[in-house]
Amino acid sequence: TNAQGAKIKSSGAEFVMVSGSGAAFATALRGLYDADVHVPVYTTANNMVADQLKSYRTFLPGTLLFNGFPYQAADSLKNTAIRDRVAAFTSAFKAIGVQPAGLHVLSWDAPNIVFDALKSLGPNATAEQLRNYIANLHGFVGINGTYDFRSGDQHGLGPDAVVIVRWDPAKLDV
């Protein structure tokens, strides 16, 4: 990684993307630091783990960016329906004394979509009825955006559901 760091430094790069996670991410960051490369680094939400990042504090870049979740940008969300859902999500976790993490966010909307389907179809809905309901669902507002499954992509969210968040070393959070 020293050779790669030196190559990045000599290239005049103004930005680096690191797609590895866990130990590979740490190795890449350490290599950049050792090569005296001090540019913004963008990485995946997989690396947005506070305890992990705290342990890297001596070699974290000054600007560390992640593909985040809309709930992390709640104050700047223009869609009030999403903002309301985020407020309910945040309140639910606050009530039980838990700071939500990525896994909580990723697992919140899916059961709510199923609950919505069961409210519409009834508790005796078949698997096929549930599948058809979700495959045709559009306009469902969750904490991750407004879902539209009609395209067949099976995740229901588009580019408007992506936010970029920055690690704040003072808060030890994004």
mmCIF file of C-alpha atoms in Angstrom:
data_model
loop_
_atom_site.group_PDB
_atom_site.id
_atom_site.type_symbol
_atom_site.label_atom_id
_atom_site.label_comp_id
_atom_site.label_asym_id
_atom_site.label_seq_id
_atom_site.Cartn_x
_atom_site.Cartn_y
_atom_site.Cartn_z
ATOM 1 C CA THR A 1 0.000 0.000 0.000
ATOM 2 C CA ASN A 2 2.982 2.366 0.368
ATOM 3 C CA ALA A 3 3.532 2.247 -3.385
ATOM 4 C CA GLN A 4 -0.155 2.884 -4.033
ATOM 5 C CA GLY A 5 -0.171 5.802 -1.581
ATOM 6 C CA ALA A 6 2.897 7.305 -3.266
ATOM 7 C CA LYS A 7 1.266 6.889 -6.675
ATOM 8 C CA ILE A 8 -1.911 8.618 -5.474
ATOM 9 C CA LYS A 9 0.136 11.455 -3.955
ATOM 10 C CA SER A 10 2.151 11.989 -7.127
ATOM 11 C CA SER A 11 -0.999 11.948 -9.248
ATOM 12 C CA GLY A 12 -2.269 15.131 -7.627
ATOM 13 C CA ALA A 13 -5.549 13.424 -6.744
ATOM 14 C CA GLU A 14 -8.004 15.726 -5.029
ATOM 15 C CA PHE A 15 -10.328 12.974 -3.868
ATOM 16 C CA VAL A 16 -10.081 9.230 -3.149
ATOM 17 C CA MET A 17 -12.812 6.603 -3.093
ATOM 18 C CA VAL A 18 -12.237 3.535 -0.913
ATOM 19 C CA SER A 19 -14.730 0.744 -1.513
ATOM 20 C CA GLY A 20 -13.234 -1.793 0.882
ATOM 21 C CA SER A 21 -14.678 -2.182 4.345
ATOM 22 C CA GLY A 22 -13.440 -3.274 7.740
ATOM 23 C CA ALA A 23 -9.748 -4.153 7.820
ATOM 24 C CA ALA A 24 -9.303 -3.336 4.116
ATOM 25 C CA PHE A 25 -10.705 0.141 4.744
ATOM 26 C CA ALA A 26 -8.366 0.674 7.691
ATOM 27 C CA THR A 27 -5.395 -0.479 5.622
ATOM 28 C CA ALA A 28 -6.285 1.939 2.814
ATOM 29 C CA LEU A 29 -6.695 4.864 5.220
ATOM 30 C CA ARG A 30 -3.442 4.047 6.969
ATOM 31 C CA GLY A 31 -1.671 3.822 3.613
ATOM 32 C CA LEU A 32 -2.989 7.238 2.568
ATOM 33 C CA TYR A 33 -1.958 8.723 5.891
ATOM 34 C CA ASP A 34 1.538 7.184 5.736
ATOM 35 C CA ALA A 35 1.961 8.492 2.171
ATOM 36 C CA ASP A 36 0.987 11.977 3.370
ATOM 37 C CA VAL A 37 -2.122 12.011 1.173
ATOM 38 C CA HIS A 38 -4.578 14.388 2.829
ATOM 39 C CA VAL A 39 -7.558 14.602 0.499
ATOM 40 C CA PRO A 40 -11.262 13.927 1.079
ATOM 41 C CA VAL A 41 -12.102 10.226 1.159
ATOM 42 C CA TYR A 42 -15.466 8.788 0.130
ATOM 43 C CA THR A 43 -16.469 5.303 1.244
ATOM 44 C CA THR A 44 -19.517 3.114 1.706
ATOM 45 C CA ALA A 45 -21.990 3.173 4.576
ATOM 46 C CA ASN A 46 -20.485 -0.200 5.603
ATOM 47 C CA ASN A 47 -17.677 1.799 7.188
ATOM 48 C CA MET A 48 -19.967 4.157 9.075
ATOM 49 C CA VAL A 49 -19.365 2.395 12.374
ATOM 50 C CA ALA A 50 -18.545 4.828 15.169
ATOM 51 C CA ASP A 51 -16.476 2.405 17.264
ATOM 52 C CA GLN A 52 -14.478 1.375 14.201
ATOM 53 C CA LEU A 53 -13.828 4.984 13.198
ATOM 54 C CA LYS A 54 -12.894 5.990 16.744
ATOM 55 C CA SER A 55 -10.150 3.375 16.670
ATOM 56 C CA TYR A 56 -8.834 4.895 13.406
ATOM 57 C CA ARG A 57 -8.802 8.484 14.694
ATOM 58 C CA THR A 58 -5.021 8.866 14.402
ATOM 59 C CA PHE A 59 -5.090 8.276 10.650
ATOM 60 C CA LEU A 60 -8.564 9.387 9.551
ATOM 61 C CA PRO A 61 -8.633 11.912 6.742
ATOM 62 C CA GLY A 62 -9.814 15.441 7.515
ATOM 63 C CA THR A 63 -12.870 14.896 5.316
ATOM 64 C CA LEU A 64 -14.510 11.471 5.370
ATOM 65 C CA LEU A 65 -17.741 11.073 3.400
ATOM 66 C CA PHE A 66 -20.253 8.216 3.196
ATOM 67 C CA ASN A 67 -23.306 7.332 1.177
ATOM 68 C CA GLY A 68 -25.749 7.854 3.991
ATOM 69 C CA PHE A 69 -29.396 7.527 4.799
ATOM 70 C CA PRO A 70 -32.045 10.247 4.530
ATOM 71 C CA TYR A 71 -32.633 10.038 8.287
ATOM 72 C CA GLN A 72 -29.096 11.353 8.795
ATOM 73 C CA ALA A 73 -30.024 14.508 6.895
ATOM 74 C CA ALA A 74 -33.435 14.915 8.526
ATOM 75 C CA ASP A 75 -33.020 18.620 9.190
ATOM 76 C CA SER A 76 -32.398 19.359 5.524
ATOM 77 C CA LEU A 77 -35.018 17.042 4.004
ATOM 78 C CA LYS A 78 -37.424 18.994 1.818
ATOM 79 C CA ASN A 79 -40.070 16.254 1.770
ATOM 80 C CA THR A 80 -42.120 16.821 4.926
ATOM 81 C CA ALA A 81 -43.691 13.351 4.752
ATOM 82 C CA ILE A 82 -40.258 11.718 4.907
ATOM 83 C CA ARG A 83 -39.189 14.153 7.614
ATOM 84 C CA ASP A 84 -42.276 13.137 9.656
ATOM 85 C CA ARG A 85 -41.431 9.440 9.229
ATOM 86 C CA VAL A 86 -37.846 10.115 10.298
ATOM 87 C CA ALA A 87 -39.119 11.956 13.392
ATOM 88 C CA ALA A 88 -41.285 8.956 14.327
ATOM 89 C CA PHE A 89 -38.346 6.597 13.770
ATOM 90 C CA THR A 90 -36.018 8.747 15.876
ATOM 91 C CA SER A 91 -38.615 9.064 18.650
ATOM 92 C CA ALA A 92 -39.140 5.302 18.759
ATOM 93 C CA PHE A 93 -35.427 4.689 19.293
ATOM 94 C CA LYS A 94 -35.065 7.554 21.749
ATOM 95 C CA ALA A 95 -37.908 6.059 23.811
ATOM 96 C CA ILE A 96 -35.912 2.863 24.284
ATOM 97 C CA GLY A 97 -32.565 4.628 24.778
ATOM 98 C CA VAL A 98 -30.942 3.388 21.571
ATOM 99 C CA GLN A 99 -28.958 5.468 19.086
ATOM 100 C CA PRO A 100 -30.065 4.137 15.670
ATOM 101 C CA ALA A 101 -27.388 2.686 13.417
ATOM 102 C CA GLY A 102 -27.345 1.621 9.781
ATOM 103 C CA LEU A 103 -28.817 -1.803 10.466
ATOM 104 C CA HIS A 104 -31.788 -0.230 12.235
ATOM 105 C CA VAL A 105 -32.349 2.112 9.306
ATOM 106 C CA LEU A 106 -32.118 -0.637 6.709
ATOM 107 C CA SER A 107 -34.562 -2.835 8.584
ATOM 108 C CA TRP A 108 -37.205 -0.195 9.380
ATOM 109 C CA ASP A 109 -39.079 0.394 6.132
ATOM 110 C CA ALA A 110 -39.397 -3.236 4.991
ATOM 111 C CA PRO A 111 -41.630 -4.451 7.837
ATOM 112 C CA ASN A 112 -43.638 -1.227 7.611
ATOM 113 C CA ILE A 113 -44.277 -1.972 3.936
ATOM 114 C CA VAL A 114 -45.459 -5.470 4.889
ATOM 115 C CA PHE A 115 -47.667 -4.031 7.658
ATOM 116 C CA ASP A 116 -49.148 -1.626 5.110
ATOM 117 C CA ALA A 117 -49.867 -4.538 2.780
ATOM 118 C CA LEU A 118 -51.493 -6.578 5.552
ATOM 119 C CA LYS A 119 -53.668 -3.601 6.554
ATOM 120 C CA SER A 120 -54.880 -3.431 2.980
ATOM 121 C CA LEU A 121 -55.141 -7.150 2.221
ATOM 122 C CA GLY A 122 -56.045 -8.512 5.641
ATOM 123 C CA PRO A 123 -54.239 -10.954 7.913
ATOM 124 C CA ASN A 124 -55.026 -13.978 5.728
ATOM 125 C CA ALA A 125 -53.246 -12.639 2.651
ATOM 126 C CA THR A 126 -51.293 -15.229 0.686
ATOM 127 C CA ALA A 127 -47.627 -14.861 -0.174
ATOM 128 C CA GLU A 128 -48.617 -14.225 -3.808
ATOM 129 C CA GLN A 129 -51.030 -11.467 -2.771
ATOM 130 C CA LEU A 130 -48.326 -9.824 -0.655
ATOM 131 C CA ARG A 131 -45.832 -10.060 -3.504
ATOM 132 C CA ASN A 132 -48.279 -8.509 -5.971
ATOM 133 C CA TYR A 133 -49.201 -5.743 -3.550
ATOM 134 C CA ILE A 134 -45.556 -4.788 -2.989
ATOM 135 C CA ALA A 135 -44.631 -5.167 -6.681
ATOM 136 C CA ASN A 136 -47.266 -2.551 -7.512
ATOM 137 C CA LEU A 137 -46.685 -0.309 -4.500
ATOM 138 C CA HIS A 138 -45.775 3.292 -5.219
ATOM 139 C CA GLY A 139 -45.833 6.449 -3.159
ATOM 140 C CA PHE A 140 -45.100 4.644 0.129
ATOM 141 C CA VAL A 141 -43.183 7.068 2.325
ATOM 142 C CA GLY A 142 -40.553 5.564 4.584
ATOM 143 C CA ILE A 143 -37.493 6.841 6.402
ATOM 144 C CA ASN A 144 -35.303 5.987 3.414
ATOM 145 C CA GLY A 145 -37.410 7.805 0.823
ATOM 146 C CA THR A 146 -40.560 7.347 -1.206
ATOM 147 C CA TYR A 147 -40.849 3.828 -2.584
ATOM 148 C CA ASP A 148 -42.004 2.840 -6.060
ATOM 149 C CA PHE A 149 -41.656 -0.866 -6.823
ATOM 150 C CA ARG A 150 -43.352 -0.747 -10.230
ATOM 151 C CA SER A 151 -40.044 -0.641 -12.116
ATOM 152 C CA GLY A 152 -39.307 -4.199 -11.010
ATOM 153 C CA ASP A 153 -35.961 -3.249 -9.440
ATOM 154 C CA GLN A 154 -37.103 -4.810 -6.142
ATOM 155 C CA HIS A 155 -35.666 -2.088 -3.935
ATOM 156 C CA GLY A 156 -38.138 0.661 -4.770
ATOM 157 C CA LEU A 157 -35.877 3.630 -4.141
ATOM 158 C CA GLY A 158 -34.256 5.929 -6.662
ATOM 159 C CA PRO A 159 -31.368 8.394 -6.639
ATOM 160 C CA ASP A 160 -33.390 10.849 -4.551
ATOM 161 C CA ALA A 161 -32.986 8.455 -1.614
ATOM 162 C CA VAL A 162 -29.207 8.924 -1.537
ATOM 163 C CA VAL A 163 -27.562 11.462 0.734
ATOM 164 C CA ILE A 164 -23.895 12.088 1.384
ATOM 165 C CA VAL A 165 -22.921 12.486 5.032
ATOM 166 C CA ARG A 166 -19.681 13.602 6.616
ATOM 167 C CA TRP A 167 -17.963 12.089 9.647
ATOM 168 C CA ASP A 168 -17.672 14.666 12.411
ATOM 169 C CA PRO A 169 -14.632 13.836 14.549
ATOM 170 C CA ALA A 170 -15.756 16.251 17.283
ATOM 171 C CA LYS A 171 -19.133 14.482 17.687
ATOM 172 C CA LEU A 172 -17.691 11.054 16.820
ATOM 173 C CA ASP A 173 -20.701 10.670 14.525
ATOM 174 C CA VAL A 174 -22.072 11.846 11.183
#
